[in-house]
N, CA, C and O atoms as a GROMACS GRO file, in nm:
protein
  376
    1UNK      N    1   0.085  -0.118   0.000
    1UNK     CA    2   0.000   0.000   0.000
    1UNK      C    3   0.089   0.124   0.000
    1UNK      O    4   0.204   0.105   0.040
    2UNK      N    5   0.062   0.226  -0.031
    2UNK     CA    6   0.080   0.362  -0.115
    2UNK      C    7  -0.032   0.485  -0.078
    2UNK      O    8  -0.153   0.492  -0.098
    3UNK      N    9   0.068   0.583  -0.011
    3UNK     CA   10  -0.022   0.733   0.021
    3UNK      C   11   0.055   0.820  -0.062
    3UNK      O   12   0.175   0.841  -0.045
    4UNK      N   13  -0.032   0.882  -0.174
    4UNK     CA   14   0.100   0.989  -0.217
    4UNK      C   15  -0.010   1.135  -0.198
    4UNK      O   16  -0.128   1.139  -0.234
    5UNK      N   17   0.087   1.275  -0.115
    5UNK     CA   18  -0.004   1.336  -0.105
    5UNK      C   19  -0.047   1.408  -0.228
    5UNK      O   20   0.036   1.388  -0.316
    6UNK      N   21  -0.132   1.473  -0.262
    6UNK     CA   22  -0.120   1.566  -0.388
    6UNK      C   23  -0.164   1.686  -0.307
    6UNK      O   24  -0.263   1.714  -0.238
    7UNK      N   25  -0.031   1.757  -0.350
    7UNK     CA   26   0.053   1.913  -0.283
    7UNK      C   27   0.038   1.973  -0.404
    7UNK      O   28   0.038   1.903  -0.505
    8UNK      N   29   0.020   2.150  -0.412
    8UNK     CA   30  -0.004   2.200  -0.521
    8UNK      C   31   0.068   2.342  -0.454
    8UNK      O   32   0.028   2.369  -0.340
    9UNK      N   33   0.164   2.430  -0.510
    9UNK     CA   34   0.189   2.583  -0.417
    9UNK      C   35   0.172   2.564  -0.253
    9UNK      O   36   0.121   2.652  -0.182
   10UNK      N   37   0.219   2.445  -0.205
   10UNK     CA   38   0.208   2.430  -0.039
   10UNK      C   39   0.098   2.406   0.000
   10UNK      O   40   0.094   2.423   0.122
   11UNK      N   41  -0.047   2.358  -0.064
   11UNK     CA   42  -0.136   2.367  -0.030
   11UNK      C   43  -0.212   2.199  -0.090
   11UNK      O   44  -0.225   2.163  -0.207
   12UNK      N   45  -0.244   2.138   0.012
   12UNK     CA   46  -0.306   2.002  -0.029
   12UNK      C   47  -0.445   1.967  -0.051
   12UNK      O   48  -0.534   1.977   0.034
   13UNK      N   49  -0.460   1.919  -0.184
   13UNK     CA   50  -0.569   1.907  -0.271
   13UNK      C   51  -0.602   1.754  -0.274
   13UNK      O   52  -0.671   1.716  -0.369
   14UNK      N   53  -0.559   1.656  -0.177
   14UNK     CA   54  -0.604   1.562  -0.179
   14UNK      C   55  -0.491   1.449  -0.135
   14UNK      O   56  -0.381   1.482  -0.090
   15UNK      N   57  -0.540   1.288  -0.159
   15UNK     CA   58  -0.451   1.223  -0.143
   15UNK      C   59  -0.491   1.093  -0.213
   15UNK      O   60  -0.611   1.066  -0.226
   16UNK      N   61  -0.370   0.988  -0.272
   16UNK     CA   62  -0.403   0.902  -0.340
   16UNK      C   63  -0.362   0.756  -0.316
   16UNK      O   64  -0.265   0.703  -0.371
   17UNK      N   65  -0.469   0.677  -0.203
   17UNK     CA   66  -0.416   0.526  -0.214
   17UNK      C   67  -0.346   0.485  -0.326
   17UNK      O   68  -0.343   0.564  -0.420
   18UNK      N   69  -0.304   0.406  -0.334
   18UNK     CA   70  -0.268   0.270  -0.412
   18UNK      C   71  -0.250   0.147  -0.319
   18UNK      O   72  -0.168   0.131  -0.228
   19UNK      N   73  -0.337   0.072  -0.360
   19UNK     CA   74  -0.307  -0.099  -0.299
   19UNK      C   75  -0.279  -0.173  -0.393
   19UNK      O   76  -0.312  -0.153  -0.510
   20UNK      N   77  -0.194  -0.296  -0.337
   20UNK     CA   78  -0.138  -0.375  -0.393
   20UNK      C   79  -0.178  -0.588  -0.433
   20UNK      O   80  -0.061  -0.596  -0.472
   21UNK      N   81  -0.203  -0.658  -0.442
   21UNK     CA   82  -0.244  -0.766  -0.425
   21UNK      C   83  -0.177  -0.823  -0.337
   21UNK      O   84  -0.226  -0.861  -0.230
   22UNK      N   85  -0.054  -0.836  -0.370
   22UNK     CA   86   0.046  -0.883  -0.304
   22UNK      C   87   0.148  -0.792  -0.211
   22UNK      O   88   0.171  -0.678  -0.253
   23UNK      N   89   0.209  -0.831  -0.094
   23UNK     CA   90   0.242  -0.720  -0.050
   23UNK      C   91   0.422  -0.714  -0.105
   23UNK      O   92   0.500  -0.807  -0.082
   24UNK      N   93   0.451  -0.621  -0.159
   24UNK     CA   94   0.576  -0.602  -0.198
   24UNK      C   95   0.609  -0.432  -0.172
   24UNK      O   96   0.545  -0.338  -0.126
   25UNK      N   97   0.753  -0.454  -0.233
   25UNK     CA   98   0.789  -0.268  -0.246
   25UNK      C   99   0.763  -0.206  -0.413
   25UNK      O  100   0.781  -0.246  -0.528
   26UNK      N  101   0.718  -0.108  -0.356
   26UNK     CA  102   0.717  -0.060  -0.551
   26UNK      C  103   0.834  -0.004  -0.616
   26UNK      O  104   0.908   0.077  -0.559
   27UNK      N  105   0.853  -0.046  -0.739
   27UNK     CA  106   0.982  -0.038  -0.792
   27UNK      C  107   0.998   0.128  -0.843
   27UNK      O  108   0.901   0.203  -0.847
   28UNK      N  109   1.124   0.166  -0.877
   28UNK     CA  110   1.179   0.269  -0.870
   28UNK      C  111   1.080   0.326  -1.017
   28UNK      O  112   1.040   0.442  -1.010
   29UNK      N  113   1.045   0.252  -1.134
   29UNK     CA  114   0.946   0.308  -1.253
   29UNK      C  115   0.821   0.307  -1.195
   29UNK      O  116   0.747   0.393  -1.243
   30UNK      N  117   0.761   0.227  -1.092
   30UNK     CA  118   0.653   0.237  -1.040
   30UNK      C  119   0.641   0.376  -0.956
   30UNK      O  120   0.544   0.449  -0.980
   31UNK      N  121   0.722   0.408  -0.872
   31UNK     CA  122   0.725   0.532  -0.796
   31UNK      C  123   0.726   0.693  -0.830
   31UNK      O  124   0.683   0.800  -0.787
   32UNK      N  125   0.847   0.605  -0.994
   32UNK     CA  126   0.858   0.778  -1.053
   32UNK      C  127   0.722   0.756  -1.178
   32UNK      O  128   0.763   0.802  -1.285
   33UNK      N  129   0.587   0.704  -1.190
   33UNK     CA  130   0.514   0.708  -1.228
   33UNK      C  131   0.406   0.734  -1.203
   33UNK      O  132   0.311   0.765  -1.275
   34UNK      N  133   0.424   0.713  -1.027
   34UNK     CA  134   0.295   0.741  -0.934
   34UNK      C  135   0.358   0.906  -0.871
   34UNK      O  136   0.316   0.985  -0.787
   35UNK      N  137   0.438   0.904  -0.934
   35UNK     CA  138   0.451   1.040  -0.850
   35UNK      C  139   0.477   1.168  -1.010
   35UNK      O  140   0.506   1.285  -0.985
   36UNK      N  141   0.467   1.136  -1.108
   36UNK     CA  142   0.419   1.212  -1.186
   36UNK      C  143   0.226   1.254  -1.218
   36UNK      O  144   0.173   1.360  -1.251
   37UNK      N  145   0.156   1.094  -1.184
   37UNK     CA  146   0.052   1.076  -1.197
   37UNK      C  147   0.018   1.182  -1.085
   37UNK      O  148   0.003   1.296  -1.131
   38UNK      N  149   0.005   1.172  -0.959
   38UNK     CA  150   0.016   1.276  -0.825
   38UNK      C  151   0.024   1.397  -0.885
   38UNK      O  152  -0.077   1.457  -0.921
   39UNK      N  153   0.158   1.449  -0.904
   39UNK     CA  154   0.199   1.595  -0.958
   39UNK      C  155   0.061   1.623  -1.072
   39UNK      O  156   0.016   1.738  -1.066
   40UNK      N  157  -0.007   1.528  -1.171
   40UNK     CA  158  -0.066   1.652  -1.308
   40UNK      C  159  -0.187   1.626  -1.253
   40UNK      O  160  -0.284   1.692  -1.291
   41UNK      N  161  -0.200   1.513  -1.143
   41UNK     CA  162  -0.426   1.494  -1.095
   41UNK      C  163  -0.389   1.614  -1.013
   41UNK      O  164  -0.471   1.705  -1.031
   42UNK      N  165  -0.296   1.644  -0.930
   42UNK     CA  166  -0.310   1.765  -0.845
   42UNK      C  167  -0.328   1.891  -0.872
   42UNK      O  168  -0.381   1.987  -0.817
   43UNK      N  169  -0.267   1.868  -0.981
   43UNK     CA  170  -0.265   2.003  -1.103
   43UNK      C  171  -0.374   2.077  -1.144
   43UNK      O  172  -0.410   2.195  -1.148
   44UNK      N  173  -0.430   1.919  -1.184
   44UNK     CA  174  -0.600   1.946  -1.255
   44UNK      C  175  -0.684   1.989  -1.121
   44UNK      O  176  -0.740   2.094  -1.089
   45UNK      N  177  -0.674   1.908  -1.080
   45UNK     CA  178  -0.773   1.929  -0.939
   45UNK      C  179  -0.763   2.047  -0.867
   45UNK      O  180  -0.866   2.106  -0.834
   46UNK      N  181  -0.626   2.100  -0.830
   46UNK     CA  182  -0.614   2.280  -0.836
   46UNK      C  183  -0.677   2.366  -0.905
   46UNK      O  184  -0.776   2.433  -0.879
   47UNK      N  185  -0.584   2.357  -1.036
   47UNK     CA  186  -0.677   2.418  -1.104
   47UNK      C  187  -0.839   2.448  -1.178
   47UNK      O  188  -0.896   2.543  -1.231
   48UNK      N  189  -0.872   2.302  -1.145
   48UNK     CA  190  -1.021   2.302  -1.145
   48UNK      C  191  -1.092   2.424  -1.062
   48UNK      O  192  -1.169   2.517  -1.086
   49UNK      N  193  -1.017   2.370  -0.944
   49UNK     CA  194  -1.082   2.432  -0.812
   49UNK      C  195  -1.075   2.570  -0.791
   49UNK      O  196  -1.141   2.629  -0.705
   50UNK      N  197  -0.967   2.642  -0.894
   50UNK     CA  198  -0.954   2.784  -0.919
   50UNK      C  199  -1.082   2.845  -1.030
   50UNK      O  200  -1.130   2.956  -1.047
   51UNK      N  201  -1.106   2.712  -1.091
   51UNK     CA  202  -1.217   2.786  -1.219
   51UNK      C  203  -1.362   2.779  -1.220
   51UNK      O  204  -1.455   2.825  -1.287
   52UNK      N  205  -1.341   2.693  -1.106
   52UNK     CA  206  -1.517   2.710  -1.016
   52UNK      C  207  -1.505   2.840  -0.965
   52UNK      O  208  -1.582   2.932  -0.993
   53UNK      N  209  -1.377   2.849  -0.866
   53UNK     CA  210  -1.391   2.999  -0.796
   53UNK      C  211  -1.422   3.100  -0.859
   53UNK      O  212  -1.491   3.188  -0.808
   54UNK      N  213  -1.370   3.105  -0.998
   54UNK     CA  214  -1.339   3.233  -1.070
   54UNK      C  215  -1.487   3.247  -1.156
   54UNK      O  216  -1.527   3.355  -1.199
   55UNK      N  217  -1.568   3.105  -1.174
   55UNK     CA  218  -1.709   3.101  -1.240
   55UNK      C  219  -1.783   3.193  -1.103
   55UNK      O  220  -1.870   3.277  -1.126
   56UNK      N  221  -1.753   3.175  -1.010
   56UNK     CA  222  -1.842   3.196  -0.903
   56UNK      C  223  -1.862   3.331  -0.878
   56UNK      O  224  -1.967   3.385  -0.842
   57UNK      N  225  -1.727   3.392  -0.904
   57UNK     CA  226  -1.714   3.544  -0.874
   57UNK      C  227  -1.754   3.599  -0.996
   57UNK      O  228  -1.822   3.699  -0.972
   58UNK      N  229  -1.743   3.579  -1.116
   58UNK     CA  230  -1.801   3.605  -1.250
   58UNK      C  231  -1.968   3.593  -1.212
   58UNK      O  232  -2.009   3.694  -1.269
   59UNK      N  233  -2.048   3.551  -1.170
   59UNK     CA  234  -2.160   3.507  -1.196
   59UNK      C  235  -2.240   3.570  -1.077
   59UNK      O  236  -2.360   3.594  -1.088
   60UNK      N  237  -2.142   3.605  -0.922
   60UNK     CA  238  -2.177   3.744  -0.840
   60UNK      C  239  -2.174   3.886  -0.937
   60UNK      O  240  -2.259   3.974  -0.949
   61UNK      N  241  -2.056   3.874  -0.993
   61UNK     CA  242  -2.020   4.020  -1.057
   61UNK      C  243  -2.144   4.055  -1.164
   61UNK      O  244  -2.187   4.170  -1.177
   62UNK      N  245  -2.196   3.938  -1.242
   62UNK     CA  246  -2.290   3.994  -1.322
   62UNK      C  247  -2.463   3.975  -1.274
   62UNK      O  248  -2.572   3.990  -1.330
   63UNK      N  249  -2.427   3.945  -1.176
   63UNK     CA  250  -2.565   3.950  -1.119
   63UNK      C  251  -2.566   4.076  -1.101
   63UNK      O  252  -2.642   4.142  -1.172
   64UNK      N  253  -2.456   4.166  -0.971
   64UNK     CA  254  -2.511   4.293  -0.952
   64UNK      C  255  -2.485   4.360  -1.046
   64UNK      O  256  -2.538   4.470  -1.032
   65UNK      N  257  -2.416   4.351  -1.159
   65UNK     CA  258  -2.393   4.440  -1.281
   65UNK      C  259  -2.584   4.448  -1.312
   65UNK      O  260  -2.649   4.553  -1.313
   66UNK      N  261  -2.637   4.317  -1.335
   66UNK     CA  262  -2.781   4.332  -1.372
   66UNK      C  263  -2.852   4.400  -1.274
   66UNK      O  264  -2.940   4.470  -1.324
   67UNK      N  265  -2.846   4.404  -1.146
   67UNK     CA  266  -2.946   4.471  -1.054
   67UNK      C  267  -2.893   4.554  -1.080
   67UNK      O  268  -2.980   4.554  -1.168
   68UNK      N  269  -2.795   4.686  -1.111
   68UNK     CA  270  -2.754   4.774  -1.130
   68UNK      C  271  -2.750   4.880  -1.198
   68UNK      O  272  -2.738   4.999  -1.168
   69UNK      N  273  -2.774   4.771  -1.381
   69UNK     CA  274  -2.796   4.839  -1.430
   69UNK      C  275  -2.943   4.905  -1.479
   69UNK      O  276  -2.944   4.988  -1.570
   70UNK      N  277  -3.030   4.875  -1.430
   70UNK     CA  278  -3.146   4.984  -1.444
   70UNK      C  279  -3.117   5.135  -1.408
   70UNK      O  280  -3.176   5.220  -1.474
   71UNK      N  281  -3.061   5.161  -1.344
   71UNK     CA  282  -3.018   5.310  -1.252
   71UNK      C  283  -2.941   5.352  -1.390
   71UNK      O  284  -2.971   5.455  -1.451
   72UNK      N  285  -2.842   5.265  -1.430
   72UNK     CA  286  -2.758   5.304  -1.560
   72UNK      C  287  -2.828   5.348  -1.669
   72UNK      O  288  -2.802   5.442  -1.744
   73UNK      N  289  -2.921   5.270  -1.672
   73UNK     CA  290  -2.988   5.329  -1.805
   73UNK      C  291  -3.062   5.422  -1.790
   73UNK      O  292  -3.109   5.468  -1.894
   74UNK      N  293  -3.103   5.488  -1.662
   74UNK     CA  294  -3.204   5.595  -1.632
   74UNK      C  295  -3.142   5.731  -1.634
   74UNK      O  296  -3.182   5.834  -1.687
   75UNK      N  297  -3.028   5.707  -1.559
   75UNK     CA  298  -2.943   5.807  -1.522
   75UNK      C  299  -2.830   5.852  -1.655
   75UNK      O  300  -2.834   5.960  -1.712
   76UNK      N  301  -2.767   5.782  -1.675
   76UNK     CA  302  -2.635   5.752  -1.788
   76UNK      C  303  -2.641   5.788  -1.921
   76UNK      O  304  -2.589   5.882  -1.981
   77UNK      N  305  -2.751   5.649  -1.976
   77UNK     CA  306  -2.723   5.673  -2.092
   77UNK      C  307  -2.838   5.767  -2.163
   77UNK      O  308  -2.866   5.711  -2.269
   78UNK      N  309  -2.886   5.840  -2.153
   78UNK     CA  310  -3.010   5.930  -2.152
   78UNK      C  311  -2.947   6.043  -2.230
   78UNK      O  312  -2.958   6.088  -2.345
   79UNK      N  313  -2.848   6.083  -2.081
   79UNK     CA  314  -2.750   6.196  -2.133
   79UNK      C  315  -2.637   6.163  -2.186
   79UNK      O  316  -2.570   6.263  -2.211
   80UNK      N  317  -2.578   6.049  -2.217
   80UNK     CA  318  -2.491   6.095  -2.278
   80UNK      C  319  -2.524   6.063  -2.468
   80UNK      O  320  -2.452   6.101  -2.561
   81UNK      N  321  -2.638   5.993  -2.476
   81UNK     CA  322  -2.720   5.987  -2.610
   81UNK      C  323  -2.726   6.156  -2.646
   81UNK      O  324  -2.655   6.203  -2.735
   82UNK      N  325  -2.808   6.231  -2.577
   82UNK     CA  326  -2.857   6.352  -2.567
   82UNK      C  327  -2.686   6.445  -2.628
   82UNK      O  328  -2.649   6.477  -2.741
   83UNK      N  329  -2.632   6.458  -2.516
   83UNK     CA  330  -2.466   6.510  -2.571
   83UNK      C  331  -2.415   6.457  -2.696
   83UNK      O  332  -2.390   6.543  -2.781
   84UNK      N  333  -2.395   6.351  -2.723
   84UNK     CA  334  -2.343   6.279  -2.809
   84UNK      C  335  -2.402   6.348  -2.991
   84UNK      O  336  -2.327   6.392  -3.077
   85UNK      N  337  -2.560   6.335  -3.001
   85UNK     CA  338  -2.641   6.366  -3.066
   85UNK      C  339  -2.650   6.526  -3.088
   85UNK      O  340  -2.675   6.574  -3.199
   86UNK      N  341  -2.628   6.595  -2.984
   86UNK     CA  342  -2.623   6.776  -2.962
   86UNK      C  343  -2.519   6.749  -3.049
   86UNK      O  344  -2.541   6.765  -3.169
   87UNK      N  345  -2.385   6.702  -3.004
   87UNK     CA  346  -2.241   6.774  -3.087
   87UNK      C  347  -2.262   6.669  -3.198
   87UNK      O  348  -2.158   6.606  -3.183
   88UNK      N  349  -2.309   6.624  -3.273
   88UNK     CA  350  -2.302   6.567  -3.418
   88UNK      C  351  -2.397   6.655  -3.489
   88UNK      O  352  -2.388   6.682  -3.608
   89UNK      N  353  -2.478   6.694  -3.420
   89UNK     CA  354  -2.569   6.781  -3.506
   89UNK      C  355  -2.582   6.947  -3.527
   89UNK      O  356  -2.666   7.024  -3.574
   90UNK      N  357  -2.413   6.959  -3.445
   90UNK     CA  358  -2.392   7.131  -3.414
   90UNK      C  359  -2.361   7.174  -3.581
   90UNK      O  360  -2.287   7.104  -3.651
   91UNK      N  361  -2.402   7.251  -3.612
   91UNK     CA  362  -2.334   7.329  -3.774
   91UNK      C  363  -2.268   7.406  -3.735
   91UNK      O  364  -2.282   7.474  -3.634
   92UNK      N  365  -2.158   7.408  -3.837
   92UNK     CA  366  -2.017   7.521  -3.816
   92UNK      C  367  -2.058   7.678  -3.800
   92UNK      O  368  -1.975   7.756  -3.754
   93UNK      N  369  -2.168   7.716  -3.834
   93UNK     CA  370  -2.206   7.892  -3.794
   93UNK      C  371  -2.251   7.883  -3.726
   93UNK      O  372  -2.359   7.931  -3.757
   94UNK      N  373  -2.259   7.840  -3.602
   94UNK     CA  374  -2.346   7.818  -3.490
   94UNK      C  375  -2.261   7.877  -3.410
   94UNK      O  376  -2.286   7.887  -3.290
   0.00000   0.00000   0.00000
């Protein structure tokens, strides 16, 4: 049997049995295979766990962007349509 932790930036994202049938030692290609396997599931699994976070804060941010923007459109863009429209339609003898 086999604990390998999966460590990511100092921070642990899990851990991974391995059992064996028989009880022996695992060989030196077995070890540097379980410990690459470790290093890229930890990887994924980090970084998974960063892109939920980052869905999560995306999906706060546009919520209140939506409760928000009603005020925007009342206040905002009214006038700056209004300005925008004044100076395109100023004539040069004016």
């Amino acid at each position: 049997m086999g604990c390998f932790p999966l460590i990511v930036a100092d921070r642990p994202v899990g851990a991974l049995y391995v059992y064996l049938h028989e009880e022996r030692h695992f060989s030196q290609l077995e070890l540097l295979m379980l410990d690459n396997f470790v290093n890229q599931h930890g990887h994924g699994i980090y970084h998974a766990h960063n892109l939920a976070m980052m869905q999560h804060d995306l999906a706060r941010k546009e919520e209140e962007l939506t409760r928000l923007r009603p005020s925007w459109t009342a206040d905002i863009v009214p006038s700056t349509i209004g300005r925008t429209l004044e100076s395109s339609f100023k004539w040069p003898w004016k």
